[in-house]
mmCIF file of N, CA and C in Angstrom:
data_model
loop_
_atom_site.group_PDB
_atom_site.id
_atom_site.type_symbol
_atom_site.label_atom_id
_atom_site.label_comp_id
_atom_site.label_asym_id
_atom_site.label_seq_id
_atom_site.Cartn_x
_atom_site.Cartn_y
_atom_site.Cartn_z
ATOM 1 N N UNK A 1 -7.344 30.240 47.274
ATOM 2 C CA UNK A 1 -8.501 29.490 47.700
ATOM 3 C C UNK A 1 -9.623 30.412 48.160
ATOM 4 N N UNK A 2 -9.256 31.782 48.180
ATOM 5 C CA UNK A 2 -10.582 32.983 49.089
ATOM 6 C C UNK A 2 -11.114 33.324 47.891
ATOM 7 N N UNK A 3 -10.766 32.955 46.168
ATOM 8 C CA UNK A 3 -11.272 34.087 45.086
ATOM 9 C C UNK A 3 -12.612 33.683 44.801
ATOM 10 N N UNK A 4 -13.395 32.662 45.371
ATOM 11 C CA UNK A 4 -14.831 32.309 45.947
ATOM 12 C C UNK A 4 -15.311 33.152 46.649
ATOM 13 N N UNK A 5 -14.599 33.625 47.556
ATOM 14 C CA UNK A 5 -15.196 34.519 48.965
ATOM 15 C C UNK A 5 -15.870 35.586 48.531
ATOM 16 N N UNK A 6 -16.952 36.219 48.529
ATOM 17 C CA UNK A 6 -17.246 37.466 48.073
ATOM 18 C C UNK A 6 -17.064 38.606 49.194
ATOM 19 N N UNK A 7 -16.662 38.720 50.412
ATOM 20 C CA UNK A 7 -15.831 39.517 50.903
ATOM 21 C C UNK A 7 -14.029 40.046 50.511
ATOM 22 N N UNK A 8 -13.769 38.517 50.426
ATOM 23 C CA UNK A 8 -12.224 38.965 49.602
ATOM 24 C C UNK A 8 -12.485 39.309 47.938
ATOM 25 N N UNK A 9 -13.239 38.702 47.535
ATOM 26 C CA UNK A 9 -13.340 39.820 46.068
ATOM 27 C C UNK A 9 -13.405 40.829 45.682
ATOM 28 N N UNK A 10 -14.659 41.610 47.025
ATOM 29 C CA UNK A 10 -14.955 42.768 47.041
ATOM 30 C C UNK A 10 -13.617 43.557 47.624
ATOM 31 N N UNK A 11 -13.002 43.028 48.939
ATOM 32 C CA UNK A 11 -11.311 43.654 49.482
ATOM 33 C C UNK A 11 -10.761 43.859 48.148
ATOM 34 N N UNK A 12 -10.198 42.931 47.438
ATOM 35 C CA UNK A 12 -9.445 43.137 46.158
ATOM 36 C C UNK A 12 -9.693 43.867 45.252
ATOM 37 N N UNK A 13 -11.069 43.814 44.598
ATOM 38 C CA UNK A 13 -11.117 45.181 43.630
ATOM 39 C C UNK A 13 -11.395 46.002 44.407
ATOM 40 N N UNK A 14 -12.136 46.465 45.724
ATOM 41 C CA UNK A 14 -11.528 47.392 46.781
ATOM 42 C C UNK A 14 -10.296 48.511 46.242
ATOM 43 N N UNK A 15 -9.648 47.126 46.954
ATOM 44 C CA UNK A 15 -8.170 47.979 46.694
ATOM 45 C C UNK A 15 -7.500 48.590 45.317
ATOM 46 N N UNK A 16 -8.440 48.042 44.348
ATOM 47 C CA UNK A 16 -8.080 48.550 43.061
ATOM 48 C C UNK A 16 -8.604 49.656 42.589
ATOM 49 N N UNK A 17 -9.535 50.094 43.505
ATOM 50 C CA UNK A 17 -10.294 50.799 43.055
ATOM 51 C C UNK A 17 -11.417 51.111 42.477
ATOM 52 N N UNK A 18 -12.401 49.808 42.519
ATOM 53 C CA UNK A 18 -13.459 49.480 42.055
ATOM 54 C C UNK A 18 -14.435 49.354 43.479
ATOM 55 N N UNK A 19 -15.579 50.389 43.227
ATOM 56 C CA UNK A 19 -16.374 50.253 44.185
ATOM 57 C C UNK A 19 -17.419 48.897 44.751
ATOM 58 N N UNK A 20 -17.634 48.422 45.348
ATOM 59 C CA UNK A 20 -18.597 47.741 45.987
ATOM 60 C C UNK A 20 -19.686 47.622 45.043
ATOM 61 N N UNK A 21 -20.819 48.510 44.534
ATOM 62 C CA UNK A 21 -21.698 48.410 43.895
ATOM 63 C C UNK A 21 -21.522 48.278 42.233
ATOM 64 N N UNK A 22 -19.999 48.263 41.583
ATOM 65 C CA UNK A 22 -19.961 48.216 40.443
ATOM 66 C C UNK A 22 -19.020 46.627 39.903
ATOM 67 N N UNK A 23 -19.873 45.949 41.545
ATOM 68 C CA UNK A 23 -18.802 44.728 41.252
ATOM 69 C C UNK A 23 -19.888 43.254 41.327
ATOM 70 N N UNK A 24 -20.794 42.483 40.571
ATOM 71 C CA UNK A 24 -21.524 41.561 40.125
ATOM 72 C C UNK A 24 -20.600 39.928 40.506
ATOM 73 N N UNK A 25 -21.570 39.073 41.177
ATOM 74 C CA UNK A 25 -21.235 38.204 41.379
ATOM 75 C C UNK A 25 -22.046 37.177 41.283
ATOM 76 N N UNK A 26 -22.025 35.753 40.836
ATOM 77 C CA UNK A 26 -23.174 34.613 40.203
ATOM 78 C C UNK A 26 -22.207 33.551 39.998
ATOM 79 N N UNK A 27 -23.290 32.733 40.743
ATOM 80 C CA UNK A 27 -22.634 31.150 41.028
ATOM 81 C C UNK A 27 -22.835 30.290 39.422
ATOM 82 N N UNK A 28 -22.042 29.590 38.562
ATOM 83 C CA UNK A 28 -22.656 29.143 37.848
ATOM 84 C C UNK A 28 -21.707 27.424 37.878
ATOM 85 N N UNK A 29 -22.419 26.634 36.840
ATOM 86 C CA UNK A 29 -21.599 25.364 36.801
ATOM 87 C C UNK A 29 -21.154 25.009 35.272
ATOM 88 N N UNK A 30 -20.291 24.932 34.874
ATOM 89 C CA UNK A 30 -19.266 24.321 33.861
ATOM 90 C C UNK A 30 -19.300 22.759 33.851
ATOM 91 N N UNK A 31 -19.577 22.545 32.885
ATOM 92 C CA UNK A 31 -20.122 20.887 32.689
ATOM 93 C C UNK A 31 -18.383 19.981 31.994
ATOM 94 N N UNK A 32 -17.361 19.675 32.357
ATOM 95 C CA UNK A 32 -16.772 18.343 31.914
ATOM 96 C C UNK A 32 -17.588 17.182 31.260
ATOM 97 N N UNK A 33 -17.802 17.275 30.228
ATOM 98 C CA UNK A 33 -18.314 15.940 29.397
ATOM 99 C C UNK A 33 -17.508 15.150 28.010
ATOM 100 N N UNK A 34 -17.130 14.233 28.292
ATOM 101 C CA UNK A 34 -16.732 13.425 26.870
ATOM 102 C C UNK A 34 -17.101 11.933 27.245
ATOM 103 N N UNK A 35 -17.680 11.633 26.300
ATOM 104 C CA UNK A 35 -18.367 10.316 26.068
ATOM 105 C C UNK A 35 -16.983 8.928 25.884
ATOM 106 N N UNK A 36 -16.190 9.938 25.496
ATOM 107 C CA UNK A 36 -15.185 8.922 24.856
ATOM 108 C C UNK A 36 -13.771 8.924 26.412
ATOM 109 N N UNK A 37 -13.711 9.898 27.121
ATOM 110 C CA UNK A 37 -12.218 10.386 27.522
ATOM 111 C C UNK A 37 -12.893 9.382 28.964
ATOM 112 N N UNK A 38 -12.254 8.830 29.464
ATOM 113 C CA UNK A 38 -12.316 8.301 30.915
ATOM 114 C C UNK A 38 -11.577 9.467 31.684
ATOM 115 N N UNK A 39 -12.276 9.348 33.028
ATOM 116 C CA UNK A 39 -11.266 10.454 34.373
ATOM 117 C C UNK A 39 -10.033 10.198 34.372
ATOM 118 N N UNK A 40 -9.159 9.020 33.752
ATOM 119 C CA UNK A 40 -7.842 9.220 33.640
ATOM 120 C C UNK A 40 -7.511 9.905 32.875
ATOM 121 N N UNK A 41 -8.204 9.574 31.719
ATOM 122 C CA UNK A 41 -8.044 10.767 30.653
ATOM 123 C C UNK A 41 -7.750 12.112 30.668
ATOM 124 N N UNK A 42 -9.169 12.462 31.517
ATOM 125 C CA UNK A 42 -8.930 13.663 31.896
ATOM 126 C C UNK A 42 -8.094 14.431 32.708
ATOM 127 N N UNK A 43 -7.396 13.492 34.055
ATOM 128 C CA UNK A 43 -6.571 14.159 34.395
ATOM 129 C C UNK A 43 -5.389 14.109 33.677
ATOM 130 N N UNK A 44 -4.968 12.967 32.857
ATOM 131 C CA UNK A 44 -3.860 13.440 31.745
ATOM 132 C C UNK A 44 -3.917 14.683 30.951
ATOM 133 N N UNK A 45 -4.664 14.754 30.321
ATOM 134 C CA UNK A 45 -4.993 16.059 29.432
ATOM 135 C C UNK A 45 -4.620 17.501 30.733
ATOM 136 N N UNK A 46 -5.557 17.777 31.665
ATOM 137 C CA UNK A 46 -5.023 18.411 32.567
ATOM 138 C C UNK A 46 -3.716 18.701 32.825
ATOM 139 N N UNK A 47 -3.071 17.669 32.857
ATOM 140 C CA UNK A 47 -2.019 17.461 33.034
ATOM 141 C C UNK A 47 -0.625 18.163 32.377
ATOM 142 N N UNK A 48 -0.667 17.481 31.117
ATOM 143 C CA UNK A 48 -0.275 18.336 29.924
ATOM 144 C C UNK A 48 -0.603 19.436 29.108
ATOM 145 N N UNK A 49 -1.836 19.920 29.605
ATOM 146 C CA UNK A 49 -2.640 21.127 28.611
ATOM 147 C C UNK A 49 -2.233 22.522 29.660
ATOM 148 N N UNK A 50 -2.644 21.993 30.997
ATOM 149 C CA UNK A 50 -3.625 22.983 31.790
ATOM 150 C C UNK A 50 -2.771 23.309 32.463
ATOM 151 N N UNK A 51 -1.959 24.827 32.554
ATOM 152 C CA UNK A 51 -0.890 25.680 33.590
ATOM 153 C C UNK A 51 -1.047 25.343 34.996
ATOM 154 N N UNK A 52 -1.602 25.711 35.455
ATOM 155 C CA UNK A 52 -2.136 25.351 37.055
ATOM 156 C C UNK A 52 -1.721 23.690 37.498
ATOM 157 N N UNK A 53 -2.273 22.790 36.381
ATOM 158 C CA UNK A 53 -2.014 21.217 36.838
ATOM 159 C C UNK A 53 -0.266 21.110 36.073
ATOM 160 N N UNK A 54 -0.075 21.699 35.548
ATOM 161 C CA UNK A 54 1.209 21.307 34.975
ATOM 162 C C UNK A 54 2.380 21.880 36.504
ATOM 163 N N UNK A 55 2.545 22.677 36.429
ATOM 164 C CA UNK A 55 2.871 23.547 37.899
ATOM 165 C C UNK A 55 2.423 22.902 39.197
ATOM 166 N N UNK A 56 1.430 22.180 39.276
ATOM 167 C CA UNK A 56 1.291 21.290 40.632
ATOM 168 C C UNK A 56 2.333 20.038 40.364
ATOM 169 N N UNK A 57 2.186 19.441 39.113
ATOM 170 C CA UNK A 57 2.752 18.359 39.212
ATOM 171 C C UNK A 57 4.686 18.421 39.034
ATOM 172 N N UNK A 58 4.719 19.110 38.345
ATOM 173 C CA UNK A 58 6.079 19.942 39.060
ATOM 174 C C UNK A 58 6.659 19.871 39.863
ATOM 175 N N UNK A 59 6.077 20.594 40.457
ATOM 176 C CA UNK A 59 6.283 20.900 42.092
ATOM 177 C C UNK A 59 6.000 19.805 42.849
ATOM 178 N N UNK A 60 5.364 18.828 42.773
ATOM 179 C CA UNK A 60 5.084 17.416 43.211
ATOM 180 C C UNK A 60 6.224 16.282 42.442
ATOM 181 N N UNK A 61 6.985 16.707 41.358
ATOM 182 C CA UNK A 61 7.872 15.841 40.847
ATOM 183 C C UNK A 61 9.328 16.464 42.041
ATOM 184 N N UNK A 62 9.569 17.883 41.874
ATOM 185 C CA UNK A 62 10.426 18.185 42.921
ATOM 186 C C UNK A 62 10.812 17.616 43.802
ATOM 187 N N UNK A 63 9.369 17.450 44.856
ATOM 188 C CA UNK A 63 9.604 17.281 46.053
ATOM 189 C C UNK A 63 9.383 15.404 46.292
ATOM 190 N N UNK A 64 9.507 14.587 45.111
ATOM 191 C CA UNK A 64 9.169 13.298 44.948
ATOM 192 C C UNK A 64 7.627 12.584 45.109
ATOM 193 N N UNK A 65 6.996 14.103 44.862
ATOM 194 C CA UNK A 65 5.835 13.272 45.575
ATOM 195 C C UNK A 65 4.557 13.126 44.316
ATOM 196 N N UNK A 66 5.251 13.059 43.079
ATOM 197 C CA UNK A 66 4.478 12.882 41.789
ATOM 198 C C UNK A 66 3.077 12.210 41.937
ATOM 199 N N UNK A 67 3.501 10.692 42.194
ATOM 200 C CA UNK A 67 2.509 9.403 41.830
ATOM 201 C C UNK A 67 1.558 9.789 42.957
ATOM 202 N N UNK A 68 1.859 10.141 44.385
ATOM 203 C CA UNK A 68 1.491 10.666 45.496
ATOM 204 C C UNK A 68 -0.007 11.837 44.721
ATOM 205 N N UNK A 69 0.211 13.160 44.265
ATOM 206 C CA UNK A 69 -0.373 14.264 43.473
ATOM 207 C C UNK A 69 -1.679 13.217 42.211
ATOM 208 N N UNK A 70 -0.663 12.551 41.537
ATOM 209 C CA UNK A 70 -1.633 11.861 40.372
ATOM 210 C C UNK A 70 -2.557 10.694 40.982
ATOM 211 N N UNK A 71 -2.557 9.616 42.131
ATOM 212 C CA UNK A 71 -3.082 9.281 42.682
ATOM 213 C C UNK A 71 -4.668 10.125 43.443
ATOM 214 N N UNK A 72 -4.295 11.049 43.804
ATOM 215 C CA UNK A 72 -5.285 11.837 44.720
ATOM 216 C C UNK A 72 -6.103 12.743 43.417
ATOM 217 N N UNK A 73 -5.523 13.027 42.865
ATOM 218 C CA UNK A 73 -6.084 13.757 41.555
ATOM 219 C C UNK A 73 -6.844 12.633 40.875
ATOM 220 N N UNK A 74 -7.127 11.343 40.474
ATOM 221 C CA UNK A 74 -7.701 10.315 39.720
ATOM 222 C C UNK A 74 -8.439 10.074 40.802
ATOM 223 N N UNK A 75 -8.158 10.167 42.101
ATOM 224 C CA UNK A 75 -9.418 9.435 42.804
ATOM 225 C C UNK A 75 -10.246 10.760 43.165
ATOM 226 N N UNK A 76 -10.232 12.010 43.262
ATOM 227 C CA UNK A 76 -11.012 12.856 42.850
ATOM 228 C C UNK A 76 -12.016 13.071 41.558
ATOM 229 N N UNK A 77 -11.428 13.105 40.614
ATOM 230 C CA UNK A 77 -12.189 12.884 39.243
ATOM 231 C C UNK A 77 -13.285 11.658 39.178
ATOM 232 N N UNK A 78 -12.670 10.531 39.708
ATOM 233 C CA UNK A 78 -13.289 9.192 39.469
ATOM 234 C C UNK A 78 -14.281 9.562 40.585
ATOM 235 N N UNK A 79 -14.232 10.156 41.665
ATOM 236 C CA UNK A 79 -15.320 10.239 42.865
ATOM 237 C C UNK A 79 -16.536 11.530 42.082
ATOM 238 N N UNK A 80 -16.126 12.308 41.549
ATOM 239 C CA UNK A 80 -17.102 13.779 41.026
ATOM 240 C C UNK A 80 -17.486 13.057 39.884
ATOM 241 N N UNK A 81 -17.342 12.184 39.168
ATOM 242 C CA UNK A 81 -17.596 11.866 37.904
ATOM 243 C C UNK A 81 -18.973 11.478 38.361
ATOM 244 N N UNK A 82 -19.935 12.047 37.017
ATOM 245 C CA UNK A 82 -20.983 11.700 37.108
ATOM 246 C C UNK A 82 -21.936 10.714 35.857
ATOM 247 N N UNK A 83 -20.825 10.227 34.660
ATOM 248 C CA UNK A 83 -21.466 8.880 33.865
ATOM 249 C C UNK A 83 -21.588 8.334 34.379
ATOM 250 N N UNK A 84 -22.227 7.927 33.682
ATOM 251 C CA UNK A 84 -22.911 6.174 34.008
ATOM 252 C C UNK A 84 -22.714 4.899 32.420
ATOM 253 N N UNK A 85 -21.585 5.678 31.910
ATOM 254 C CA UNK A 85 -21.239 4.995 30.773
ATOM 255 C C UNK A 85 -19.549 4.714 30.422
ATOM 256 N N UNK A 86 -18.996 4.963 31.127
ATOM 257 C CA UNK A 86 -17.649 4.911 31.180
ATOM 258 C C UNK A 86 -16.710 5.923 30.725
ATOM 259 N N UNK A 87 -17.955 6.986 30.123
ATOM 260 C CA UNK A 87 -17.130 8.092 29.635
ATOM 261 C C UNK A 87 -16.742 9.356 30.969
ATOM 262 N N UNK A 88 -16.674 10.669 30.746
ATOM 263 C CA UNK A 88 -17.116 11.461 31.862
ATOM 264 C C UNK A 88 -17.852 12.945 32.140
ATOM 265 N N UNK A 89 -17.873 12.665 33.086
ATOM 266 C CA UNK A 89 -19.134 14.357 33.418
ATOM 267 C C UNK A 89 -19.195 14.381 34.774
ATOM 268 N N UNK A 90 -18.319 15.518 34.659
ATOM 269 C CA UNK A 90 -18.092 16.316 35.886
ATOM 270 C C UNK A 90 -18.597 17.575 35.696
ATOM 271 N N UNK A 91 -19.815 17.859 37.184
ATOM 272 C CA UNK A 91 -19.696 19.844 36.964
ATOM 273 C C UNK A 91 -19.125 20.175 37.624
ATOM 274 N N UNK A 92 -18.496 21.314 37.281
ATOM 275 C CA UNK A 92 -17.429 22.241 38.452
ATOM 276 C C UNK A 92 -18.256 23.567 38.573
ATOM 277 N N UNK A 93 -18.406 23.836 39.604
ATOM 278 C CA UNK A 93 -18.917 24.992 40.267
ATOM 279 C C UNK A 93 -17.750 26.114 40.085
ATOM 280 N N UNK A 94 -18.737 27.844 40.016
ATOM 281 C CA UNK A 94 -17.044 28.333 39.496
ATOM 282 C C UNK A 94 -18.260 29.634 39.981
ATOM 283 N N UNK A 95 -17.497 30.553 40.522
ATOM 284 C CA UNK A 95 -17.763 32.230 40.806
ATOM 285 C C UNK A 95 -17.696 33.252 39.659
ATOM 286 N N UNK A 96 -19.005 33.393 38.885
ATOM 287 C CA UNK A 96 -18.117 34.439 37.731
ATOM 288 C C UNK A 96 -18.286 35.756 38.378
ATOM 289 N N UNK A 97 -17.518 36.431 38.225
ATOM 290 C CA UNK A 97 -17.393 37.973 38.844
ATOM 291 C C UNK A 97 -16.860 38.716 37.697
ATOM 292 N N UNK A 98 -17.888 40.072 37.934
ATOM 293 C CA UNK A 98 -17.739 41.031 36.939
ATOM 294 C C UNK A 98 -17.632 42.344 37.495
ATOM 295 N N UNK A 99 -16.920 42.705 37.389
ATOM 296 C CA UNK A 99 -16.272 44.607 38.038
ATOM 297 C C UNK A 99 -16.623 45.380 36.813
ATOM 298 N N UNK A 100 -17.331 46.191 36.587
ATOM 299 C CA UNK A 100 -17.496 47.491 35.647
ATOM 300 C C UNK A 100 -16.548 48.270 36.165
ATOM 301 N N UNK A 101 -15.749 48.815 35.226
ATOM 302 C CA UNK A 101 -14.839 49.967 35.900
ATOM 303 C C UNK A 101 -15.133 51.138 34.677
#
């Protein structure tokens, strides 16, 4: 949750060995759009496509708490969604960072 932080970015390639001044950072936004896929949609696809959501829900089937995970995940999507046609569009905000080494 810190790989936003641009103090812990800079700690990390830090420690790798990448100096401070050879390390670029810029806020940008990634647009979610399909005209056709509804936010359930999308978190299905997520679901089944995407490592990170496959591995949450997992780990949420484990511990019984599946419908619990897919509940909170659909009412997220359905709250960021930004159609106005039944399809969806979500932007996600995202840190691109670039280290020259």
């Amino acid at each position: 949750m810190t790989w936003g932080v641009d103090s812990h970015i800079i700690e990390r390639f830090g420690a790798a060995g990448v100096p401070k001044e050879r390390i670029t950072m810029e806020k940008d936004t990634f647009q979610f759009v399909s005209a056709r896929k509804s936010p359930a949609d999308l978190v299905e696809s997520f679901r089944r496509f995407y490592g990170p959501t496959m591995n949450a829900y997992a780990a949420a089937r484990d511990s019984r708490r599946e419908d619990e995970l897919h509940a909170q995940l659909l009412e997220l999507v359905r709250a960021q969604n930004r159609s106005p046609h039944g399809g969806t569009s979500i932007p996600a905000t995202f840190l691109r960072v670039t280290a020259r080494i």
